[in-house]
CSV table of C-alpha atoms and ligand atoms in Angstrom, one decimal:
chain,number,residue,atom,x,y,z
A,14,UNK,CA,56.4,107.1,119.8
A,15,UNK,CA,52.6,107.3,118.8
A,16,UNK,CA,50.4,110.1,120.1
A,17,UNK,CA,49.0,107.3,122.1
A,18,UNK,CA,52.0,105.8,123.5
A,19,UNK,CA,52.4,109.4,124.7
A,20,UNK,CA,49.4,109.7,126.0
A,21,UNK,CA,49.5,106.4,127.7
A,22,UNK,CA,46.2,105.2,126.0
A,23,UNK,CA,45.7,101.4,124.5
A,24,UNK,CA,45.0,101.0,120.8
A,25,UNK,CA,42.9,98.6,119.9
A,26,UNK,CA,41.8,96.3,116.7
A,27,UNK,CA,38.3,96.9,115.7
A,28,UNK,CA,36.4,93.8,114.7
A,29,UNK,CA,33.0,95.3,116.1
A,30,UNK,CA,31.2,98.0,114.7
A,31,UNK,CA,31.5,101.7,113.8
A,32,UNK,CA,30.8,102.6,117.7
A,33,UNK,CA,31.5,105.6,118.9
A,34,UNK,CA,32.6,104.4,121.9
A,35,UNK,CA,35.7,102.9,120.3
A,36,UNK,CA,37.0,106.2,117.6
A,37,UNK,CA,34.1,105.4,115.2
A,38,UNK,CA,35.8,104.6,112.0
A,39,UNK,CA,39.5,105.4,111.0
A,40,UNK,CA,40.0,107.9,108.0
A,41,UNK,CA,41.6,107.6,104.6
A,42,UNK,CA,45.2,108.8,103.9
A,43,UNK,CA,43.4,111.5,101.8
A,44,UNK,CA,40.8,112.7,104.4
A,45,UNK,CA,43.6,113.0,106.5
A,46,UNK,CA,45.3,115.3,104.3
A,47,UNK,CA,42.8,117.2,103.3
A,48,UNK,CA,42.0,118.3,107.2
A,49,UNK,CA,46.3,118.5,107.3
A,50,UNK,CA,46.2,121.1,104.2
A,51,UNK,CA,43.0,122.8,105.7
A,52,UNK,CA,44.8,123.7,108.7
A,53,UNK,CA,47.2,125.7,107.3
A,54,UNK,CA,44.9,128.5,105.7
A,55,UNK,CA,42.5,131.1,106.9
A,56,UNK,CA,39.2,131.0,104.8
A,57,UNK,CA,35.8,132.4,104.9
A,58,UNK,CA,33.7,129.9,106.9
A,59,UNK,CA,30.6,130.9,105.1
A,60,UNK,CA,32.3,130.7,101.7
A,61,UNK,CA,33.5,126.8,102.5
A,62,UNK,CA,30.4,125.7,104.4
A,63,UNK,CA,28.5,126.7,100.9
A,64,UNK,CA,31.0,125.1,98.9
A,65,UNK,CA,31.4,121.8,100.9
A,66,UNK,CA,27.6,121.6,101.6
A,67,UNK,CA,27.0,122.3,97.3
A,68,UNK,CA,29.4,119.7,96.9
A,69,UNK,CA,27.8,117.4,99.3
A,70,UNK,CA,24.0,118.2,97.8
A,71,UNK,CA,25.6,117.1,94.5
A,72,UNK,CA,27.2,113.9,95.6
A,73,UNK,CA,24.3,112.6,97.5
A,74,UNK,CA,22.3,113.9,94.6
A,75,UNK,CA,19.8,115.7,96.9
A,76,UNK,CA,18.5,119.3,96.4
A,77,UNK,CA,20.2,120.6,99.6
A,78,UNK,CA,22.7,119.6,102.3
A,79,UNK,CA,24.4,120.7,105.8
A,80,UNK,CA,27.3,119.5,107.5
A,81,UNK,CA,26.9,119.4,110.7
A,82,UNK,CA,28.6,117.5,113.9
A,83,UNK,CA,27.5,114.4,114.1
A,84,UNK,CA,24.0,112.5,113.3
A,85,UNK,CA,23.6,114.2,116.9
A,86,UNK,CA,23.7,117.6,115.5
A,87,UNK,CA,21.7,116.9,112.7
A,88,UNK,CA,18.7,115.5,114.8
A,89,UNK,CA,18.7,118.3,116.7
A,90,UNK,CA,19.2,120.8,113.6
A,91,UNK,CA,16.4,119.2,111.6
A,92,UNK,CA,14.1,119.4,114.7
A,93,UNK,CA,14.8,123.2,114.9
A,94,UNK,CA,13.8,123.8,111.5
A,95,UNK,CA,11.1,121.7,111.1
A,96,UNK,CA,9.6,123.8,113.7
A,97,UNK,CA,10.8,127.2,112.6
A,98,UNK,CA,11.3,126.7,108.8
A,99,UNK,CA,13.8,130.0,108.0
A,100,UNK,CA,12.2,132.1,110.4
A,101,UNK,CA,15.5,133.8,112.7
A,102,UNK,CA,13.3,135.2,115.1
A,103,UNK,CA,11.3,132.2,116.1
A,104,UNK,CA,15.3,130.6,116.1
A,105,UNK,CA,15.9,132.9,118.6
A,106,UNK,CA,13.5,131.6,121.1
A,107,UNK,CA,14.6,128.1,121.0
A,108,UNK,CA,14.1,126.1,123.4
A,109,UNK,CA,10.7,128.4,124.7
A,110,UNK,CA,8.3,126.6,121.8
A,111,UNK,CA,4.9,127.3,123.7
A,112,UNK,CA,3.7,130.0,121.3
A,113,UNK,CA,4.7,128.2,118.1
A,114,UNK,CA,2.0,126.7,116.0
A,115,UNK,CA,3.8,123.3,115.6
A,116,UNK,CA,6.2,122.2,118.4
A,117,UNK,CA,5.3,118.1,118.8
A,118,UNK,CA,7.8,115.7,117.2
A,119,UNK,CA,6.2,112.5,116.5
A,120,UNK,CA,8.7,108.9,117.3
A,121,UNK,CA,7.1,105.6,117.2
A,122,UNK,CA,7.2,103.8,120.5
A,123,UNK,CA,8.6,100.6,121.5
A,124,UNK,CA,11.2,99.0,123.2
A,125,UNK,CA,13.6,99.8,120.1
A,126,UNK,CA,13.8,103.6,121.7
A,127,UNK,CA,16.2,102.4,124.7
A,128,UNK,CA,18.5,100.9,121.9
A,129,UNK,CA,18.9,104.5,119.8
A,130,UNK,CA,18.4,106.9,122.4
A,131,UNK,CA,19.1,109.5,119.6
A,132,UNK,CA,15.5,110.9,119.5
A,133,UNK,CA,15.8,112.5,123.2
A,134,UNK,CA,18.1,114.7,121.8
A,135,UNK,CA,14.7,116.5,119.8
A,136,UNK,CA,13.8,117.5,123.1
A,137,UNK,CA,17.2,119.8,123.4
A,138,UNK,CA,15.3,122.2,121.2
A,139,UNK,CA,11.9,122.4,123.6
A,140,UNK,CA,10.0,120.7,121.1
A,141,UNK,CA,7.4,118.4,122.5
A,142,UNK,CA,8.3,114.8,122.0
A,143,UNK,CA,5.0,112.4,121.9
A,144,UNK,CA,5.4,108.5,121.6
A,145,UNK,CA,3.0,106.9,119.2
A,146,UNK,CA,1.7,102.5,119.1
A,147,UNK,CA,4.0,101.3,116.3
A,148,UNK,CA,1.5,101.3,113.9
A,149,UNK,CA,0.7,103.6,110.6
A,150,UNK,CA,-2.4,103.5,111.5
A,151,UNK,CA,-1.5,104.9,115.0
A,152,UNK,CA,0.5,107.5,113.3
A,153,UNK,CA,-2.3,108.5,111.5
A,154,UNK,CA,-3.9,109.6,113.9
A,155,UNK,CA,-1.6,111.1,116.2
A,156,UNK,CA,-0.6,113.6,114.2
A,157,UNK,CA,-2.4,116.9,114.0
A,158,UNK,CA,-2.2,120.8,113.6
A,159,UNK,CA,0.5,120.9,116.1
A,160,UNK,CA,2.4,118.2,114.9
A,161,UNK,CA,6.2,119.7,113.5
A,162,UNK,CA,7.5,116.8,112.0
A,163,UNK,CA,7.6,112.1,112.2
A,164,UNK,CA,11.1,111.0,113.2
A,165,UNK,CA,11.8,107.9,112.0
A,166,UNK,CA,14.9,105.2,112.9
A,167,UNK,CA,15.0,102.7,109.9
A,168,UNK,CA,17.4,99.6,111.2
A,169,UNK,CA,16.8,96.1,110.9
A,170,UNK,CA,18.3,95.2,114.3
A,171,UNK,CA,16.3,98.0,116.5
A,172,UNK,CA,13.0,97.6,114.5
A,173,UNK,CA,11.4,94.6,114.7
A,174,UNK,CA,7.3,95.3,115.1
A,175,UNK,CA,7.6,98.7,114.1
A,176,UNK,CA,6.5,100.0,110.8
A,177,UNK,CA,9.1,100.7,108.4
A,178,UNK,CA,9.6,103.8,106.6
A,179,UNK,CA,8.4,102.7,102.8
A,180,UNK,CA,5.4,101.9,104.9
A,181,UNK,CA,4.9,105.0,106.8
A,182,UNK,CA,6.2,107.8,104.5
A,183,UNK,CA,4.2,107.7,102.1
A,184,UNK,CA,0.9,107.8,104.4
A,185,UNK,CA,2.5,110.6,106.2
A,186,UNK,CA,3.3,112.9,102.7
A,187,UNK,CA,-0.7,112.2,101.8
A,188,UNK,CA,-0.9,114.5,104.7
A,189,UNK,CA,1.8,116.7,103.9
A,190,UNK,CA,3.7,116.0,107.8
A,191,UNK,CA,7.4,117.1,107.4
A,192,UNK,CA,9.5,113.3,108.1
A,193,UNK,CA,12.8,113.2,109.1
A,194,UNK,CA,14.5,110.0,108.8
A,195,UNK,CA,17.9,109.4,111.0
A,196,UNK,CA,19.5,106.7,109.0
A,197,UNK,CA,23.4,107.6,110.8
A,198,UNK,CA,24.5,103.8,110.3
A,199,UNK,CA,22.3,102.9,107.2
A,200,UNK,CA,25.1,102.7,105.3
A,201,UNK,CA,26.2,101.1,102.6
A,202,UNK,CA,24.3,100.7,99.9
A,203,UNK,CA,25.3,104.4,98.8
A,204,UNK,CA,22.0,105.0,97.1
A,205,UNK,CA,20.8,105.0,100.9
A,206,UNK,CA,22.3,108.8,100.5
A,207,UNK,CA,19.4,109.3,98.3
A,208,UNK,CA,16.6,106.9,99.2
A,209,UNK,CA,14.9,107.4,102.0
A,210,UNK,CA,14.5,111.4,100.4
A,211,UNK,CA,14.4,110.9,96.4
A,212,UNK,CA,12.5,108.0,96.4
A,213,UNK,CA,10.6,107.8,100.1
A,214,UNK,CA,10.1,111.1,99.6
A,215,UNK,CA,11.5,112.1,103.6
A,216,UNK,CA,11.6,115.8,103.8
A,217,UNK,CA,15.6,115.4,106.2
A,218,UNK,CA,17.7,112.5,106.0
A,219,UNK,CA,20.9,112.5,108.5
A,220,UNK,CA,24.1,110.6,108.3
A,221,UNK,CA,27.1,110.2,110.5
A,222,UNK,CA,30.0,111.3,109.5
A,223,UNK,CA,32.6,109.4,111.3
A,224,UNK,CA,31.0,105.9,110.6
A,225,UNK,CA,30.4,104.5,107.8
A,226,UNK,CA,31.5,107.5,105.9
A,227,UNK,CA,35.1,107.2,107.7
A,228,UNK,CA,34.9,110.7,107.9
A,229,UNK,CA,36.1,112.8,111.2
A,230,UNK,CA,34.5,111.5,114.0
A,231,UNK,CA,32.6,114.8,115.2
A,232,UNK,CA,30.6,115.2,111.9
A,233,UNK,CA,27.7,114.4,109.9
A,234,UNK,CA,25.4,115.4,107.5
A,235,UNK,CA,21.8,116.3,106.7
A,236,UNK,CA,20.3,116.3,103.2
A,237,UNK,CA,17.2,117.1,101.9
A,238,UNK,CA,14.2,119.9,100.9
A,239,UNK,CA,16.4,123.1,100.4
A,240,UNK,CA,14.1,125.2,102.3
A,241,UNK,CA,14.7,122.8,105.4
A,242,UNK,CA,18.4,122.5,105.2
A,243,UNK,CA,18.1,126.6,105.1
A,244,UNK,CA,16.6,126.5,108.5
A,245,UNK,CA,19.5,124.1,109.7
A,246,UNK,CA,22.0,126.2,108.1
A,247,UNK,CA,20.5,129.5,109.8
A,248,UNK,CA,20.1,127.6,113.3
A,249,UNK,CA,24.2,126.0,112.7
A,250,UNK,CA,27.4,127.2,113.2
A,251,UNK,CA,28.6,130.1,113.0
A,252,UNK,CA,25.2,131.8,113.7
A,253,UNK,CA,24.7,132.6,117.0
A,254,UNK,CA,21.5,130.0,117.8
A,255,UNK,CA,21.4,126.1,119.4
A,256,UNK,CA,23.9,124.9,116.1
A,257,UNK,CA,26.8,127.3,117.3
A,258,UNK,CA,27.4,124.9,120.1
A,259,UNK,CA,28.2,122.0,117.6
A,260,UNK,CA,30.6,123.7,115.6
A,261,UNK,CA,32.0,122.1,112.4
A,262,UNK,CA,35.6,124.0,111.9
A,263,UNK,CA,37.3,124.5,108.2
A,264,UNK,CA,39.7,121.3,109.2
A,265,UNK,CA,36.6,118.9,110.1
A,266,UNK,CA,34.6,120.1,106.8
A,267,UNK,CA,37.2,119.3,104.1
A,268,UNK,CA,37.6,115.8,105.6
A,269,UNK,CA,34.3,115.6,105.4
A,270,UNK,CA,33.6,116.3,102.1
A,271,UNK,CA,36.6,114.1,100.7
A,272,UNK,CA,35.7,111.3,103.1
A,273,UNK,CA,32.3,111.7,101.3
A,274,UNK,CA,33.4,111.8,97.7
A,275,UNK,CA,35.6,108.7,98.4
A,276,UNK,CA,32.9,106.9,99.9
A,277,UNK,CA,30.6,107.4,97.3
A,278,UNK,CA,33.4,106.7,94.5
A,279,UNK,CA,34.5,103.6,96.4
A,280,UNK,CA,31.9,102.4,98.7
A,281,UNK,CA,30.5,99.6,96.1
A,282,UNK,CA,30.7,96.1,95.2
A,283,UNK,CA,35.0,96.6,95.7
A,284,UNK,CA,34.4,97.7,99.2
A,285,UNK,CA,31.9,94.5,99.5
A,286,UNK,CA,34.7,92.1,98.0
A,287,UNK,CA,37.6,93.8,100.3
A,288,UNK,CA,35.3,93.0,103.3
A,289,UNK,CA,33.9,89.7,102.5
A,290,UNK,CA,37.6,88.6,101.7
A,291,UNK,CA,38.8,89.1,105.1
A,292,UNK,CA,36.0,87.6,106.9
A,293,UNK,CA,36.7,84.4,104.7
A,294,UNK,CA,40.1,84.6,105.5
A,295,UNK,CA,39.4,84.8,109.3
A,296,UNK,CA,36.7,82.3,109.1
A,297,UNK,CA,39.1,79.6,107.8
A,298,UNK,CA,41.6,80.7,110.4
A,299,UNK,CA,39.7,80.2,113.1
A,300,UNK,CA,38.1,77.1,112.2
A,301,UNK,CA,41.2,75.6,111.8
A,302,UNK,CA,42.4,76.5,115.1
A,303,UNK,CA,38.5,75.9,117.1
A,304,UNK,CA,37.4,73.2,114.9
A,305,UNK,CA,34.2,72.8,117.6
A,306,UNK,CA,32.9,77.2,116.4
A,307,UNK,CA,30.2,76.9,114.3
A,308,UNK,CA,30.5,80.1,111.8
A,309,UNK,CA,27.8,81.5,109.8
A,310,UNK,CA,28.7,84.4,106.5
A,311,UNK,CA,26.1,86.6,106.3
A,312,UNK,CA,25.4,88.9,103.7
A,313,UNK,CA,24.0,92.1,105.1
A,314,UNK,CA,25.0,93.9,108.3
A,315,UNK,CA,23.5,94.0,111.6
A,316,UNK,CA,20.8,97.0,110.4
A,317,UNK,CA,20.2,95.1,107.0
A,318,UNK,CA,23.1,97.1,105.4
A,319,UNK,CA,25.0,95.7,102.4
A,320,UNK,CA,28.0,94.3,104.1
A,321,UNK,CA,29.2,91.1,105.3
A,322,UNK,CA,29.7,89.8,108.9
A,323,UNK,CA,30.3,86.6,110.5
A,324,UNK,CA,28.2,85.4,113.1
A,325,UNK,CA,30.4,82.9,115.1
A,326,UNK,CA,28.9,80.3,117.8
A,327,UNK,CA,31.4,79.6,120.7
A,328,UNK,CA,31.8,76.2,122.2
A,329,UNK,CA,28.5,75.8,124.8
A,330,UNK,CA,29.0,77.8,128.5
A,331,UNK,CA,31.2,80.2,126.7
A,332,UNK,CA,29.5,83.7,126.5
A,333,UNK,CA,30.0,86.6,123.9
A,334,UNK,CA,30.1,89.0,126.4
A,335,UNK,CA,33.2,86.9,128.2
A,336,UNK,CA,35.0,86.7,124.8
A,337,UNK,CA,35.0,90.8,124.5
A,338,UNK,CA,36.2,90.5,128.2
A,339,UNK,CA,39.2,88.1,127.2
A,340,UNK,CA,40.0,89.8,123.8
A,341,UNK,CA,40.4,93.0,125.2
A,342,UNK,CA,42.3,92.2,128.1
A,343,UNK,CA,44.9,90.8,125.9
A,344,UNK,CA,48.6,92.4,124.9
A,345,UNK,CA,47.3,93.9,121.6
A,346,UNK,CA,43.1,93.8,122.8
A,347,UNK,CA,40.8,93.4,119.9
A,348,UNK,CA,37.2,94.3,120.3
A,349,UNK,CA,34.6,91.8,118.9
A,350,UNK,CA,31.0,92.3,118.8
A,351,UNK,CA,28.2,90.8,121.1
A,352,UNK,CA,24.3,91.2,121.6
A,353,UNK,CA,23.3,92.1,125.0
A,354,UNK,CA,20.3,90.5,126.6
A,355,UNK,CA,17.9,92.6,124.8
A,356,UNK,CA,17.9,91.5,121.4
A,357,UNK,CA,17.3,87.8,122.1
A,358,UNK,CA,20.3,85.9,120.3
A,359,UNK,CA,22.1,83.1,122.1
A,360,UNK,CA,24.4,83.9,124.6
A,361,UNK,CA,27.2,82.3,123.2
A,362,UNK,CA,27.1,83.9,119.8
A,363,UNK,CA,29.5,87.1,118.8
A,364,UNK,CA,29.4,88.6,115.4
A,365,UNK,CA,33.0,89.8,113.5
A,366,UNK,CA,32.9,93.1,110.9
A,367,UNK,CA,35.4,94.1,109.4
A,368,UNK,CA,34.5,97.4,107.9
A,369,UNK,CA,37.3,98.7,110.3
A,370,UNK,CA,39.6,95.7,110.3
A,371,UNK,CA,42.8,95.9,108.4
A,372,UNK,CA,44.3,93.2,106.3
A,373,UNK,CA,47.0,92.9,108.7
A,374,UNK,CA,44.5,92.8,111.8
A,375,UNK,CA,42.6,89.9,110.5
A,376,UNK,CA,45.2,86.9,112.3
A,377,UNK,CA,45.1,88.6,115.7
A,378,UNK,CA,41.1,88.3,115.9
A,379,UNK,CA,40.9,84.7,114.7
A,380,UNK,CA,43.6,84.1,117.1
A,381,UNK,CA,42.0,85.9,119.9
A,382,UNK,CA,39.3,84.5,119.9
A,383,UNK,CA,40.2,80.9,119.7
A,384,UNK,CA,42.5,81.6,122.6
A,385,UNK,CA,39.3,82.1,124.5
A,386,UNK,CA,37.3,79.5,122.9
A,387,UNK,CA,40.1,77.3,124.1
A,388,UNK,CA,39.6,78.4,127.5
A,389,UNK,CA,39.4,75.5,130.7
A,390,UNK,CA,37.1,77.4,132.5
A,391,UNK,CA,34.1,78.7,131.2
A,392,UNK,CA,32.7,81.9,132.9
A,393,UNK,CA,29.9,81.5,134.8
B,418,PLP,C1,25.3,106.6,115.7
B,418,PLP,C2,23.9,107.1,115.6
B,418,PLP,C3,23.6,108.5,115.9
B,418,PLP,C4,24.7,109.4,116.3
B,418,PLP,O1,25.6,109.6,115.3
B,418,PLP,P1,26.9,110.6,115.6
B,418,PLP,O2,27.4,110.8,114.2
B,418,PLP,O3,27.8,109.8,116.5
B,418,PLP,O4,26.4,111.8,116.3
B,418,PLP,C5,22.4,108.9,115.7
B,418,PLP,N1,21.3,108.1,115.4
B,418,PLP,C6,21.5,106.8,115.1
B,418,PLP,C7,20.4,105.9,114.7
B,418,PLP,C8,22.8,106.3,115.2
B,418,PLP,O5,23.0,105.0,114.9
């Protein structure tokens, strides 16, 4: 019996996305060991969180790095020091910023902030969040003597109408303002590891660890200028300030860092080609089956990252949102993905990933969702 038989909880088959909502991404064999082996020695936390993060500075090829709980925790940690630099005693006073010089974190505004609601979380450290008109020229002039650092949310799906970062960094490193760029689902290409610091120039970049890295859910990374990542080391785990409450333990950091090396070892064109066959393969099935879908292979994800999808077009009055409905309310529920209202795509039209799909998964989803798309009655 599975943990989750015990437990009473449904599995399910991931043809969505990397959602949190649904485990994130599933780990390697060898992540999974790795946390196995981890558990069954006492270390010095200090000693592996310099190792791990060394190793992770290396493989992202940045100056510095942290590893941290989530893309949460990094927002959050990069805030802190981006206000307080490596200064403990201004640390301590977190969340009180009123005396500090520079407590304002700068976001660009628009209706893309409901979708990533990601930057409230600066706000857990008492800095001052202000909300600037999506353009550089905006940004320009918003920022100031008081201003602590630009976050910026690259991701083709949330973004349209707001600058991007190649055209906001650089303006903002002219004026030497501290940018922190949350790219958590930007991946693949790998070189994204490196991009939006080595060659943007971004003072912070932070990743999830438990998406498209497939390591343990609760992690995640931030990379970058080694005096920064000093201050989010001093304001983490185990010291006693706002990072001891996300607390990365000896088990989650060893996954990490082989989830990470395996990632960037075998997160290229052979991750691509494993993906891309499997939609194919779907694809055909389920045009056999529903000759009247219209199925379109895209090349880049949702948020313009390199890996395929399938955008599929149910049979007219069928809606997305009623397909997830009917595929997870089946025997063995399979989750497929759907745009809500807000980002203007037809209402009929669900997308299939398969970045968490398995090779022996991919029959079930094509089946699925021709069982609905063979439905009588459309729902209203
Ligand atoms: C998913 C996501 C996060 C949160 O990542 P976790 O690793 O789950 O904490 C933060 N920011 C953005 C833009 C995300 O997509």
């Amino acid at each position: 019996m599975s943990i989750y038989e015990k437990l009473g909880v449904q599995t399910l088959i991931n043809a969505s996305e990397t959602y949190t909502n649904l485990g994130g991404s599933l780990m390697d064999p060898r992540t999974l060991e790795a946390m196995r082996e981890a558990g069954q020695h006492f270390v010095s936390l200090t000693d592996l969180q310099s190792a791990v993060n060394a190793r992770a500075a290396e493989l992202t090829r940045n100056e510095a790095a942290f590893i941290t709980t989530g893309a949460s925790g990094g927002v959050v940690l990069a805030a802190v020091s981006c206000m307080c630099g490596t200064d403990e005693a201004m640390q301590d006073r977190i969340p009180h910023t009123e005396a500090f010089p520079r407590s304002e974190v700068l976001v660009y505004d628009g209706p893309y902030l409901s979708l990533i609601p990601y930057w409230r979380l600066i706000g857990l450290t008492g800095a001052v969040i202000r909300r600037v008109p999506p353009t550089v020229e905006a940004m320009r002039q918003a920022v100031n003597g008081r201003t602590a650092a630009v976050f910026l949310f690259p991701g083709k799906l949330y973004e349209p109408g707001i600058p991007s970062c190649e055209e906001t960094i650089p303006m903002l490193k002219r004026l030497g303002i501290p940018v922190v760029v949350d790219a958590a689902a930007q991946l693949p290409p790998v070189s994204n590891l490196w991009y939006y610091t080595r060659e943007l120039g971004a003072d912070l970049c932070v990743f999830s660890g438990g998406k498209h890295i497939r390591g343990p859910q609760s992690t995640g990374l931030v990379v970058g200028r080694r005096e920064l990542i000093e201050g989010c080391r001093l304001s983490g785990c185990p010291n006693p300030r706002i990072g001891r409450a996300y607390k990365t333990g000896k088990e989650e950091l060893c996954g990490f860092i082989t989830a990470l090396e395996i990632f960037v070892t075998e997160g290229g064109e052979e991750l691509y080609r494993r993906q891309a066959e499997r939609l194919k393969r779907l694809a055909d099935r389920l045009k056999r089956q529903t000759p009247e879908v219209e199925i379109t292979f895209l090349r880049q994800g949702r948020l313009g990252t390199e890996q395929p999808l399938l955008h599929v077009l149910l049979p007219k009055g069928k809606t997305g949102a009623g397909c997830n409905r009917f595929t997870r309310s089946l025997p063995q529920p399979v989750d497929v993905g759907f745009y809500g209202d807000e980002f203007h795509q037809p209402p009929n039209l669900i997308f299939l990933n398969a970045y968490n799909l398995r090779e022996d998964e991919v029959d079930a989803v094509a089946d699925a969702v021709s069982a609905y798309a063979a439905q009588a009655c459309p729902d209203a």
